[in-house]
PDB file of C-alpha atoms and ligand atoms in Angstrom:
ATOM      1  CA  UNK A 966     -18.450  23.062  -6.892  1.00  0.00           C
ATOM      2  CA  UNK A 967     -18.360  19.789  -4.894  1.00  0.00           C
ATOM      3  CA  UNK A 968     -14.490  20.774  -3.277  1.00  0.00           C
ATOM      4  CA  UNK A 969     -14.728  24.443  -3.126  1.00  0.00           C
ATOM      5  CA  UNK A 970     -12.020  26.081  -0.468  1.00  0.00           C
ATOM      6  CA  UNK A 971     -10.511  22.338   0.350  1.00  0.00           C
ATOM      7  CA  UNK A 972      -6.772  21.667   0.795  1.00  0.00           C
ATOM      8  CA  UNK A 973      -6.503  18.278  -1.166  1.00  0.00           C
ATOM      9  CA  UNK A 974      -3.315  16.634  -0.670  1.00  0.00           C
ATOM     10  CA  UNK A 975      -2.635  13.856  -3.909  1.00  0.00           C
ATOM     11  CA  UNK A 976      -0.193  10.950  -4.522  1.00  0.00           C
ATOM     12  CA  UNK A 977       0.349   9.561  -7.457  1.00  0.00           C
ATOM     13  CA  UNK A 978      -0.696  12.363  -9.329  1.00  0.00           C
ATOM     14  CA  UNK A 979       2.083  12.261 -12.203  1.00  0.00           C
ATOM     15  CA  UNK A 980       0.168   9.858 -14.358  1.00  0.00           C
ATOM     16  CA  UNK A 981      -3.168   7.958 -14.800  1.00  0.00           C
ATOM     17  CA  UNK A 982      -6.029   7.910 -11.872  1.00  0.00           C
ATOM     18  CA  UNK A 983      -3.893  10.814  -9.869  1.00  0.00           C
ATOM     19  CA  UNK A 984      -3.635  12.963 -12.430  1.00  0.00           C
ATOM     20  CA  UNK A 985      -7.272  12.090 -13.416  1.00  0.00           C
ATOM     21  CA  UNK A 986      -8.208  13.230  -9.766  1.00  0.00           C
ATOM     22  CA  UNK A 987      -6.446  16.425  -9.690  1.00  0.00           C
ATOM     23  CA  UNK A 988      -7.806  17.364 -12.776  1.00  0.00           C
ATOM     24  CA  UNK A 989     -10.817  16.934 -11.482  1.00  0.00           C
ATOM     25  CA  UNK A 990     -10.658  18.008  -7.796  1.00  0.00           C
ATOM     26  CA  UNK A 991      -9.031  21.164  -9.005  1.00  0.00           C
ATOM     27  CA  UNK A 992     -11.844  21.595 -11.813  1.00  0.00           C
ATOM     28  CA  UNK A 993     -14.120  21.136  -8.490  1.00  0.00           C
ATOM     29  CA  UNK A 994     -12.148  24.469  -6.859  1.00  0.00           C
ATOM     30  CA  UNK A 995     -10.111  22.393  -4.659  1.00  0.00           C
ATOM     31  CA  UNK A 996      -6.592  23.864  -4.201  1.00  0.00           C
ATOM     32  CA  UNK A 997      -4.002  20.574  -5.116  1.00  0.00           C
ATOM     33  CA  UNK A 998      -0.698  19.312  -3.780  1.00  0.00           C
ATOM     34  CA  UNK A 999       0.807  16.525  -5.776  1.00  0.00           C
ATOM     35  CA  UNK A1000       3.157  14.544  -5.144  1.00  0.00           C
ATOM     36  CA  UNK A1001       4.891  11.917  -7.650  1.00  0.00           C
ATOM     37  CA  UNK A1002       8.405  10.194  -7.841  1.00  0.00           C
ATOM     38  CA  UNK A1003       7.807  10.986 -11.688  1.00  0.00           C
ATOM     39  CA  UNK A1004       9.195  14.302 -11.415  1.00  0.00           C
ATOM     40  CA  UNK A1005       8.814  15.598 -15.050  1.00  0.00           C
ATOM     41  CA  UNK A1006       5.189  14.475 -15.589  1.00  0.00           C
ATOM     42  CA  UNK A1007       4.613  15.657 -11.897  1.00  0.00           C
ATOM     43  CA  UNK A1008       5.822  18.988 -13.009  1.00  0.00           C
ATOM     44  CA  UNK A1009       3.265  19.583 -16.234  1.00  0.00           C
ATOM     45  CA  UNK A1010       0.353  18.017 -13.807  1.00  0.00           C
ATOM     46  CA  UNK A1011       1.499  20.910 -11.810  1.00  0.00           C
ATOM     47  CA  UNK A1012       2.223  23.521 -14.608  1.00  0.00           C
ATOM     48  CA  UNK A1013      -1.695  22.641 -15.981  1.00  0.00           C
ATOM     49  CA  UNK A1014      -3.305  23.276 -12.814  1.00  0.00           C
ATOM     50  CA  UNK A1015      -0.975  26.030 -11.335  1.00  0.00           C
ATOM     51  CA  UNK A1016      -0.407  23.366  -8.467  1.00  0.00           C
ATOM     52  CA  UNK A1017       2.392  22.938  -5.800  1.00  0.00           C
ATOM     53  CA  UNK A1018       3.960  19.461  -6.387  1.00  0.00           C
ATOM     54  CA  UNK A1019       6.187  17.564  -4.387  1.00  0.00           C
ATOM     55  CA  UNK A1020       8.742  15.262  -6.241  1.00  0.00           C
ATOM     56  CA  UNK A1021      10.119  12.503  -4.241  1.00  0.00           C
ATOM     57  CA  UNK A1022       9.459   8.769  -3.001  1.00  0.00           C
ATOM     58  CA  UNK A1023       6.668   8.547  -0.726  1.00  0.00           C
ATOM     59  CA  UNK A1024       8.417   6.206   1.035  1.00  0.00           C
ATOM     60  CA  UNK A1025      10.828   9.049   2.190  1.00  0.00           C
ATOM     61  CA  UNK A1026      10.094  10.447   5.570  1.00  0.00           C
ATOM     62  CA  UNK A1027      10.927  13.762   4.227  1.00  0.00           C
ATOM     63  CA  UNK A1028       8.860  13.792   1.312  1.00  0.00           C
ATOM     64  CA  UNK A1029       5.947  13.012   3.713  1.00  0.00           C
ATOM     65  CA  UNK A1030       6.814  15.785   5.960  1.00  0.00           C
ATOM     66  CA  UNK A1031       7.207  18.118   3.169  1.00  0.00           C
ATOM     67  CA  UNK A1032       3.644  17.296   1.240  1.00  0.00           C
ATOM     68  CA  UNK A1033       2.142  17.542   4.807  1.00  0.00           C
ATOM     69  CA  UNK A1034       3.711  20.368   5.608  1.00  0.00           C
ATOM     70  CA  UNK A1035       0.922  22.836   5.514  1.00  0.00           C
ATOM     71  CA  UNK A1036      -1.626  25.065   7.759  1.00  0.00           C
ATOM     72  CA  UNK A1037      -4.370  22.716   7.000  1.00  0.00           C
ATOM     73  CA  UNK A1038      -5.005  19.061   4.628  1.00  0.00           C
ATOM     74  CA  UNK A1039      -9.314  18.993   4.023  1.00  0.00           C
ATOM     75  CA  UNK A1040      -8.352  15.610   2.601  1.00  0.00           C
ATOM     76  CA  UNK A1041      -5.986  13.274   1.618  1.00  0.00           C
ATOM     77  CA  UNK A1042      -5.666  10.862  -1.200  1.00  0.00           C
ATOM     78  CA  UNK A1043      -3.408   7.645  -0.914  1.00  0.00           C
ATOM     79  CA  UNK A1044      -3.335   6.948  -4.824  1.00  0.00           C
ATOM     80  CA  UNK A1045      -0.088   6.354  -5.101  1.00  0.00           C
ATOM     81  CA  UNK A1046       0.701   2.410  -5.763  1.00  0.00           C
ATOM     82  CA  UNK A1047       3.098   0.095  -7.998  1.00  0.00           C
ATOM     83  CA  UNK A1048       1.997  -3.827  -9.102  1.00  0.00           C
ATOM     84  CA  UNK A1049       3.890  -6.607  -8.209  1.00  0.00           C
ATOM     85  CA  UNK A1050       4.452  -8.155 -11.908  1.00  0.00           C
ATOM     86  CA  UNK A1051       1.711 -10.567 -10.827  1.00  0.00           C
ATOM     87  CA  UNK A1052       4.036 -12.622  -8.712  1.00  0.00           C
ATOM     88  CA  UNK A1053       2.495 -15.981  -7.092  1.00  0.00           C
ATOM     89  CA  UNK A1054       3.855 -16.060  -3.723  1.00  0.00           C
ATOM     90  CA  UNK A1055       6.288 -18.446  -3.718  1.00  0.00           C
ATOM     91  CA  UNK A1056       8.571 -16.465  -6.158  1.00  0.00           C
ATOM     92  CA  UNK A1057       7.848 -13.264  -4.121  1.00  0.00           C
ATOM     93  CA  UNK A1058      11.288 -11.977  -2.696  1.00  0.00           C
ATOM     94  CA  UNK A1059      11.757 -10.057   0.731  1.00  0.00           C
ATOM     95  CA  UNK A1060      12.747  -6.985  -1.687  1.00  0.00           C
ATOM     96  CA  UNK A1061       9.667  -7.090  -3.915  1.00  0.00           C
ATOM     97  CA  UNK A1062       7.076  -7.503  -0.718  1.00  0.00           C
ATOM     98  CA  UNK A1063       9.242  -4.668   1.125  1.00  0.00           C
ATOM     99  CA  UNK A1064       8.959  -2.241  -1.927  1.00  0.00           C
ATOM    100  CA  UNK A1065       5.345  -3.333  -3.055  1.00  0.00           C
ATOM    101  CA  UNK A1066       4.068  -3.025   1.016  1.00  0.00           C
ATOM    102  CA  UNK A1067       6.180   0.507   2.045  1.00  0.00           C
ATOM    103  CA  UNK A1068       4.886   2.220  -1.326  1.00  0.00           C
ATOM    104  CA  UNK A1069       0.892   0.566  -1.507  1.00  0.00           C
ATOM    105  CA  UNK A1070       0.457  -0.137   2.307  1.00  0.00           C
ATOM    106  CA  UNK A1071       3.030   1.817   4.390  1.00  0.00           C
ATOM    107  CA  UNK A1072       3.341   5.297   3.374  1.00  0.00           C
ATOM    108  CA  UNK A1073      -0.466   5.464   3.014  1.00  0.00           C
ATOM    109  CA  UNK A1074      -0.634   4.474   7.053  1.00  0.00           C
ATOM    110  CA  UNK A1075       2.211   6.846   7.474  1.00  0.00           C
ATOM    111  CA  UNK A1076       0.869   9.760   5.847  1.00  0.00           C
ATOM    112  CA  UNK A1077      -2.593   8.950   7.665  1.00  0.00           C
ATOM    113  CA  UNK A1078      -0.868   8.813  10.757  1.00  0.00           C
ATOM    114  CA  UNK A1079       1.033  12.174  10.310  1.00  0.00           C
ATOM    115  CA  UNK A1080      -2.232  14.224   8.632  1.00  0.00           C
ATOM    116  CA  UNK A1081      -5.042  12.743  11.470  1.00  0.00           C
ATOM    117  CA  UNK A1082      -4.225  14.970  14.316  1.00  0.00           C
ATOM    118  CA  UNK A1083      -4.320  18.328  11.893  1.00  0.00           C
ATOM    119  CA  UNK A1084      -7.124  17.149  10.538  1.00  0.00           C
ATOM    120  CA  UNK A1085      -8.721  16.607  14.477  1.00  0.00           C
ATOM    121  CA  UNK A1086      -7.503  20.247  15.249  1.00  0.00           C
ATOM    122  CA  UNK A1087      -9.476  21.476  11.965  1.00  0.00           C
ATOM    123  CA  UNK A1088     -12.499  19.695  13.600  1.00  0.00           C
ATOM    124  CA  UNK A1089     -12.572  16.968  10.374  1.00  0.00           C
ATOM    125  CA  UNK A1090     -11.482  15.802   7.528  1.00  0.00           C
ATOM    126  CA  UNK A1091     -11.411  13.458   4.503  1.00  0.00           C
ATOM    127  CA  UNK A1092      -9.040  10.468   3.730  1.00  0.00           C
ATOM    128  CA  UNK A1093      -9.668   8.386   0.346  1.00  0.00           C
ATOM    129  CA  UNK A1094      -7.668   5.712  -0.065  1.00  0.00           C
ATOM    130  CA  UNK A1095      -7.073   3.912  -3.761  1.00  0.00           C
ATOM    131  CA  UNK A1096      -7.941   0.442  -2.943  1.00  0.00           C
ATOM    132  CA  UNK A1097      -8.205  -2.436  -5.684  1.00  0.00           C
ATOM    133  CA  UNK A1098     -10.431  -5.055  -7.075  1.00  0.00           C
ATOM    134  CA  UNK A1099      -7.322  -6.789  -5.281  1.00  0.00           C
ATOM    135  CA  UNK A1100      -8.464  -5.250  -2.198  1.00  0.00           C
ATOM    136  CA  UNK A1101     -11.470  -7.924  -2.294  1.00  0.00           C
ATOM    137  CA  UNK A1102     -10.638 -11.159  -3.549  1.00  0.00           C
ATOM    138  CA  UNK A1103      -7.332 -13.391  -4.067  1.00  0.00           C
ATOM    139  CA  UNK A1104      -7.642 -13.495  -7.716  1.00  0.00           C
ATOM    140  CA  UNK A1105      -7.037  -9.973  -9.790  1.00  0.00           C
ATOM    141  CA  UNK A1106      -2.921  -9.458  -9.109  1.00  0.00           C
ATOM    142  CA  UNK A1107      -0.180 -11.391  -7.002  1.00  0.00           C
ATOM    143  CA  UNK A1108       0.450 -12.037  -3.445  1.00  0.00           C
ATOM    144  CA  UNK A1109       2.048  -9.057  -2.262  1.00  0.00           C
ATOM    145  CA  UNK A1110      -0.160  -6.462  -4.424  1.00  0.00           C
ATOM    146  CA  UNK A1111      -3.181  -8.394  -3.148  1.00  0.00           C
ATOM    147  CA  UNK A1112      -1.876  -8.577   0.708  1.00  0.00           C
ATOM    148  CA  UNK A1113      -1.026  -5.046   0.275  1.00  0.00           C
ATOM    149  CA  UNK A1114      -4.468  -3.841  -1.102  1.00  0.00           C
ATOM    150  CA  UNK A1115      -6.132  -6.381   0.896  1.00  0.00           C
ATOM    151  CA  UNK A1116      -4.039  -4.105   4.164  1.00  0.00           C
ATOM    152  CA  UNK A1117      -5.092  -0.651   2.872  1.00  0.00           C
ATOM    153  CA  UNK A1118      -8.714  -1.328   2.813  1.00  0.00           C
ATOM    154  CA  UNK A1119      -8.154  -2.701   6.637  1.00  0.00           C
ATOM    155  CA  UNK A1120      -6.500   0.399   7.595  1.00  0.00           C
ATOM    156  CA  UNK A1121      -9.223   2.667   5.960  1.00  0.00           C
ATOM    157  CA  UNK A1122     -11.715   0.923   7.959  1.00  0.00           C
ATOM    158  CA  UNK A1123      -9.631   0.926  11.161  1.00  0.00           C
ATOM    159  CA  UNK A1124      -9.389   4.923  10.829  1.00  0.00           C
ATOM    160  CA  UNK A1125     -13.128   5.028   9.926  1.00  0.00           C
ATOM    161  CA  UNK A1126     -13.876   3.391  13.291  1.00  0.00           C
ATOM    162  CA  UNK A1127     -11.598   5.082  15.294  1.00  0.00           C
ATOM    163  CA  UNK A1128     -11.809   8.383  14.525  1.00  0.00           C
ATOM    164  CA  UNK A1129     -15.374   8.563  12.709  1.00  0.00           C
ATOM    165  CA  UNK A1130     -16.471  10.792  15.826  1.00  0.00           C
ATOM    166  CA  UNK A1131     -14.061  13.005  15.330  1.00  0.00           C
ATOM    167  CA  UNK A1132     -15.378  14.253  12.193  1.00  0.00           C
ATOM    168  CA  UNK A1133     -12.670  12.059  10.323  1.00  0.00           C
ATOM    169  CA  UNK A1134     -13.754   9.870   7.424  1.00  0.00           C
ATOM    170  CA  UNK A1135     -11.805   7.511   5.471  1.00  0.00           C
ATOM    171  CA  UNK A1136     -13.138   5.712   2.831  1.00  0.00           C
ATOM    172  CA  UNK A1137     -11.928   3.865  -0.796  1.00  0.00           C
ATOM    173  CA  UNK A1138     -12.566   3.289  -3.952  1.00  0.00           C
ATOM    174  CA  UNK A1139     -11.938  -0.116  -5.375  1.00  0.00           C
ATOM    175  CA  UNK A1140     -10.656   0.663  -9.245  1.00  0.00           C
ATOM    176  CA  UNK A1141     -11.149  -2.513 -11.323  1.00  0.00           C
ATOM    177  CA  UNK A1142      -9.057  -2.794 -14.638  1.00  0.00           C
ATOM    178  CA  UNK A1143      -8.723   0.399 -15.696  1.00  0.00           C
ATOM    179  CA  UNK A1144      -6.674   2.021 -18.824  1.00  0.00           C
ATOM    180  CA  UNK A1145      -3.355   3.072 -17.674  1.00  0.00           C
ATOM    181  CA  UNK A1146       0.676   2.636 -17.386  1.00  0.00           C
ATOM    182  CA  UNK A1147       0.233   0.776 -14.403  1.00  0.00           C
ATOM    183  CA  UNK A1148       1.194  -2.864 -16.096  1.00  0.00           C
ATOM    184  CA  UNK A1149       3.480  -1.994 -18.819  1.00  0.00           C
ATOM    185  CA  UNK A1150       5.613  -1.254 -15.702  1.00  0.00           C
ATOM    186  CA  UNK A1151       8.391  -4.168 -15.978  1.00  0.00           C
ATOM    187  CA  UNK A1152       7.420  -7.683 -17.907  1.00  0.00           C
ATOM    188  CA  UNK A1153       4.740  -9.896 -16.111  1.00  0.00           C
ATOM    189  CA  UNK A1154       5.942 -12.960 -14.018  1.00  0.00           C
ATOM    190  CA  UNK A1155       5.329 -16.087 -16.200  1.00  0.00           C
ATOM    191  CA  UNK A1156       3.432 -18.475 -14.085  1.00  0.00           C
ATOM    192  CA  UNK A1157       1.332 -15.459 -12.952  1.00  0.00           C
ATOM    193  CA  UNK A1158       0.205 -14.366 -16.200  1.00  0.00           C
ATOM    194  CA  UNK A1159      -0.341 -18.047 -17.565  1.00  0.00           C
ATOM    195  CA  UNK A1160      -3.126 -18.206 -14.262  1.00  0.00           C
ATOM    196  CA  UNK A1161      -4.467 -14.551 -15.322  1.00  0.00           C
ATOM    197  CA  UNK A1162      -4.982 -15.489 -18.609  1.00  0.00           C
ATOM    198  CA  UNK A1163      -7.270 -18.337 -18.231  1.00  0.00           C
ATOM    199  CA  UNK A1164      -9.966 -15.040 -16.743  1.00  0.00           C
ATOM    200  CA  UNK A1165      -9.095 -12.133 -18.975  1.00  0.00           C
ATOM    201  CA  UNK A1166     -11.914 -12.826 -20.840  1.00  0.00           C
ATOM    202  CA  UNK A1167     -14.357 -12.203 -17.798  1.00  0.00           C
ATOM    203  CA  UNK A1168     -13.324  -8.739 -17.085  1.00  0.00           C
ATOM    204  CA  UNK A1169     -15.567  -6.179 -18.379  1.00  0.00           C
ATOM    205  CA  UNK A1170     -14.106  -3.988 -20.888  1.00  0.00           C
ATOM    206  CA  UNK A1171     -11.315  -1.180 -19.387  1.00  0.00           C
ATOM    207  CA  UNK A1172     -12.717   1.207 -17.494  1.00  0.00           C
ATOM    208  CA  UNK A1173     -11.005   5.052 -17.194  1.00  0.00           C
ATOM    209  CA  UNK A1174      -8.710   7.054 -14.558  1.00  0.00           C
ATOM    210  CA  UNK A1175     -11.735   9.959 -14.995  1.00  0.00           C
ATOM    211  CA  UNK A1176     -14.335   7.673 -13.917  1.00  0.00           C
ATOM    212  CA  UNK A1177     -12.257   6.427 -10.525  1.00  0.00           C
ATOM    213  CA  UNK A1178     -11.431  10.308  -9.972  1.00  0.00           C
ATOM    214  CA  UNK A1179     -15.092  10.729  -9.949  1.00  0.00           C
ATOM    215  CA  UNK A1180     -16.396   8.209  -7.474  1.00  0.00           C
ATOM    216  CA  UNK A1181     -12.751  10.131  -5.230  1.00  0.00           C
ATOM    217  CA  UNK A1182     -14.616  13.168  -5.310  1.00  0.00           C
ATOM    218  CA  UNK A1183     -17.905  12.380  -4.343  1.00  0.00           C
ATOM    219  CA  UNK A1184     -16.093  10.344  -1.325  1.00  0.00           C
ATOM    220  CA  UNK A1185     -13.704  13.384  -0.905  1.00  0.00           C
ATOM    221  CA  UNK A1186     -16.556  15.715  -0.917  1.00  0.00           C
ATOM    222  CA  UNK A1187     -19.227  16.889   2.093  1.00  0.00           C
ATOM    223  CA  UNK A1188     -21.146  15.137  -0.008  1.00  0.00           C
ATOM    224  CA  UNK A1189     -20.677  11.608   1.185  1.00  0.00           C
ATOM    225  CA  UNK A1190     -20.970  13.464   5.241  1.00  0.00           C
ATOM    226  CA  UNK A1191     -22.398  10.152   6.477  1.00  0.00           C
ATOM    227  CA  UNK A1192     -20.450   7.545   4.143  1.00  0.00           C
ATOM    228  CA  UNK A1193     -17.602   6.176   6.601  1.00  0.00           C
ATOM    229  CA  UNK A1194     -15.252   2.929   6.054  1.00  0.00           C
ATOM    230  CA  UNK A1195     -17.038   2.059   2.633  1.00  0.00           C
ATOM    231  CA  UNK A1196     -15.306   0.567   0.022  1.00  0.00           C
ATOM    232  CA  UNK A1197     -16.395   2.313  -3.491  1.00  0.00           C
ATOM    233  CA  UNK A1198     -16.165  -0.516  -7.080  1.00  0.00           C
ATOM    234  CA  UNK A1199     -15.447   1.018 -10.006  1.00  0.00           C
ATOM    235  CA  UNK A1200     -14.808  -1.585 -11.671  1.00  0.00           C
ATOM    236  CA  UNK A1201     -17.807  -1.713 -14.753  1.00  0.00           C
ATOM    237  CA  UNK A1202     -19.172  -5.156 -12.065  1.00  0.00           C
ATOM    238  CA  UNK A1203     -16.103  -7.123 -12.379  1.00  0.00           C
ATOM    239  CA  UNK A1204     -16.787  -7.712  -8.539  1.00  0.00           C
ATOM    240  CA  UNK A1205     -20.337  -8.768  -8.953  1.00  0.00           C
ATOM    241  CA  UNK A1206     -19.347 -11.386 -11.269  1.00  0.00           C
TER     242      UNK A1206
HETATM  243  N1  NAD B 696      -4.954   0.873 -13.307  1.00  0.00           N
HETATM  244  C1  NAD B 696      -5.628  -0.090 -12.725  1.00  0.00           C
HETATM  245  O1  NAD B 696      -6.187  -0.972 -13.396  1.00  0.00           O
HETATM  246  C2  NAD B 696      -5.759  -0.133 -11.232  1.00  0.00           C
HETATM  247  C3  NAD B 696      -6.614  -1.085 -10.672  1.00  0.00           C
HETATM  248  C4  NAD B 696      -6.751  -1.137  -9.299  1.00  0.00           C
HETATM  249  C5  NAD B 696      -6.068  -0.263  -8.489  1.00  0.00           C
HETATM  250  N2  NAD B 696      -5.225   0.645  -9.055  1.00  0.00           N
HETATM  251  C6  NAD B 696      -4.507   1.537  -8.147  1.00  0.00           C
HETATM  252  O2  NAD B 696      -4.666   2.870  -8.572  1.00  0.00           O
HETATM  253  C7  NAD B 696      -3.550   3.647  -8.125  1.00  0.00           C
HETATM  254  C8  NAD B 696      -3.017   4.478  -9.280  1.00  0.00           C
HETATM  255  O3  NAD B 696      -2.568   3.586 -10.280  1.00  0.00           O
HETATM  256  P1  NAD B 696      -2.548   3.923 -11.840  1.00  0.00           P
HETATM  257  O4  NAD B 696      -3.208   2.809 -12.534  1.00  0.00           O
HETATM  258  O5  NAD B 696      -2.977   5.317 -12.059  1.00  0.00           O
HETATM  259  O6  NAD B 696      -0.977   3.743 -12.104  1.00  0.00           O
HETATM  260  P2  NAD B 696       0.133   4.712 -12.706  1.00  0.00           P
HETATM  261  O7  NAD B 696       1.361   3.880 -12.714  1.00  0.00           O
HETATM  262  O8  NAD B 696      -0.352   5.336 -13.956  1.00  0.00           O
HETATM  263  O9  NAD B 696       0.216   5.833 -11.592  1.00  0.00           O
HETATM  264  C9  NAD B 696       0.757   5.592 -10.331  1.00  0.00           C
HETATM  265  C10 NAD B 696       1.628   6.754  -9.953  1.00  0.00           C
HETATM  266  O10 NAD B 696       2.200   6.505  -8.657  1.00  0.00           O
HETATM  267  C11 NAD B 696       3.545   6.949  -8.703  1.00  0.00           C
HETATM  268  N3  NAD B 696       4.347   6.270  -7.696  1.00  0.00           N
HETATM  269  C12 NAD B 696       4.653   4.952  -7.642  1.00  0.00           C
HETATM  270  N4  NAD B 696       5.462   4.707  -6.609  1.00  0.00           N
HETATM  271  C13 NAD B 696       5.676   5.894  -5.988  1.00  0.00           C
HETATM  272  C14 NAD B 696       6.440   6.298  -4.867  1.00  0.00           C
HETATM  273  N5  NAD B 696       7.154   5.412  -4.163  1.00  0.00           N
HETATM  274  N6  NAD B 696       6.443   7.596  -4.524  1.00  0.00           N
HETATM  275  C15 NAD B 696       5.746   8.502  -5.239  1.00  0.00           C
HETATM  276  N7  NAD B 696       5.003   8.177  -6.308  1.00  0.00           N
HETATM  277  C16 NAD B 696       4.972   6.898  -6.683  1.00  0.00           C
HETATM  278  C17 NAD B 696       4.017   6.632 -10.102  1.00  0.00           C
HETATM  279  O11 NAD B 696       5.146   7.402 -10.479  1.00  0.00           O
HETATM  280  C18 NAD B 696       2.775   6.961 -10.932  1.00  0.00           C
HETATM  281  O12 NAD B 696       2.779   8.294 -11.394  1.00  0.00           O
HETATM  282  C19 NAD B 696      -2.541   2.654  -7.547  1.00  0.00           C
HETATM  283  O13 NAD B 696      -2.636   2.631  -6.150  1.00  0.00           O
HETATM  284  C20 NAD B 696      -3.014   1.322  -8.113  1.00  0.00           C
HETATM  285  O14 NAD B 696      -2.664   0.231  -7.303  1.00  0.00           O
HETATM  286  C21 NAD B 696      -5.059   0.733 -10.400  1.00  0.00           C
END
């Protein structure tokens, strides 16, 4: 088993690509912690895999404290992350960017920040950070989605290179369109969507939360020992295109 006797700490695990990875990290005989604002699907994730689960907004200082809270975290995964209706940026307010960059951008830095020297202590560790397609280019969601992706992949590289001799790795995956609740999350921003549509028909058929939980594994795994700062597509080539 690729995550035998690992501590894997999971956000975002309530519903599609989390839930997908703890599934499969715990199939993988990793012992999970979850953590979701989604407290009732949180709590059948956690009922399913005989998980602890932490219920709460990430961007809580003591929700952080309390999913971190523990002897030792083999790896983390910042999954956790909410769209931005596809808003061009002039129509972006300061409360959209604010709630978009403290829950995709923010609480992944601060729950890096806050795991890193336990992770030192244990001699290593594993962060995997769920990037984007928007992570890459201007053109897959709106400003603040794409400036916050755009900042998570920075960061993963930034801990790569700092701590990399450490025995700390942090890498991502880059999920492309992939089937879940993610955009039936509040009504799409009209000048947005009339942009998006004119390329819908270029993106490769949907891809699945399973399929991103597998490339999180491998990543999250000994596995990938000398992969560091690498950005992982799943996205069935929409980036090559
Ligand atoms: N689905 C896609 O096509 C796609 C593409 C690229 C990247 N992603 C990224 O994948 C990750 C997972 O997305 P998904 O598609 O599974 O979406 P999802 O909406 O199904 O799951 C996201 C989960 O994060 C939780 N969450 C949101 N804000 C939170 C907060 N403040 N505190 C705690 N939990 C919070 C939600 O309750 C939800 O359970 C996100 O980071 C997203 O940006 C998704």
């Amino acid at each position: 088993m690729m995550l035998e006797g690992k501590t894997c700490v999971i956000t975002g695990a309530a519903n599609g690509i989390g839930r997908a990875m703890a599934r499969l990290f715990a199939a993988e005989g990793a012992t999970v912690v979850i953590a979701d604002l989604d407290e009732g699907r949180l709590g059948k994730v956690a009922a399913e895999l005989s998980c602890e689960a932490i219920a709460g907004d990430l961007t809580d200082p003591a929700i952080q404290a309390a999913l971190l809270d523990r002897e030792r975290v083999d790896a983390l995964i910042n999954n956790a992350g909410i769209l931005d209706s596809l808003t061009p940026a002039a129509d972006v307010s300061d409360e959209l960017w604010d709630r978009v960059m403290g829950v995709n951008l923010t609480s992944p830095f601060q729950l890096s920040r806050a795991v890193l020297p336990k992770m030192i202590e244990a001699g290593g560790g594993a962060i995997v950070n769920t990037c984007s397609a928007a992570s890459l280019t201007g053109g897959r969601a709106g400003a603040a989605y794409t400036a916050s992706k755009h900042g998570l992949l920075g960061l993963t590289r930034a801990i790569a290179w700092y701590y990399g001799d450490q025995g700390i790795r942090c890498n991502a995956v880059a999920p492309g369109a992939i089937q879940t609740k993610i955009g039936m999350r509040g009504m799409p921003h009209e000048g947005g969507m009339s942009k998006y549509s004119n390329y819908f028909q270029t993106i490769p058929p949907m891809g699945k939360s399973a399929e991103v939980a597998q490339a999180a594994c491998f990543l999250a795994s000994d596995r990938a020992s000398y992969i560091n700062g690498e950005v992982l597509s799943v996205d069935g080539g929409w980036n090559a295109y």
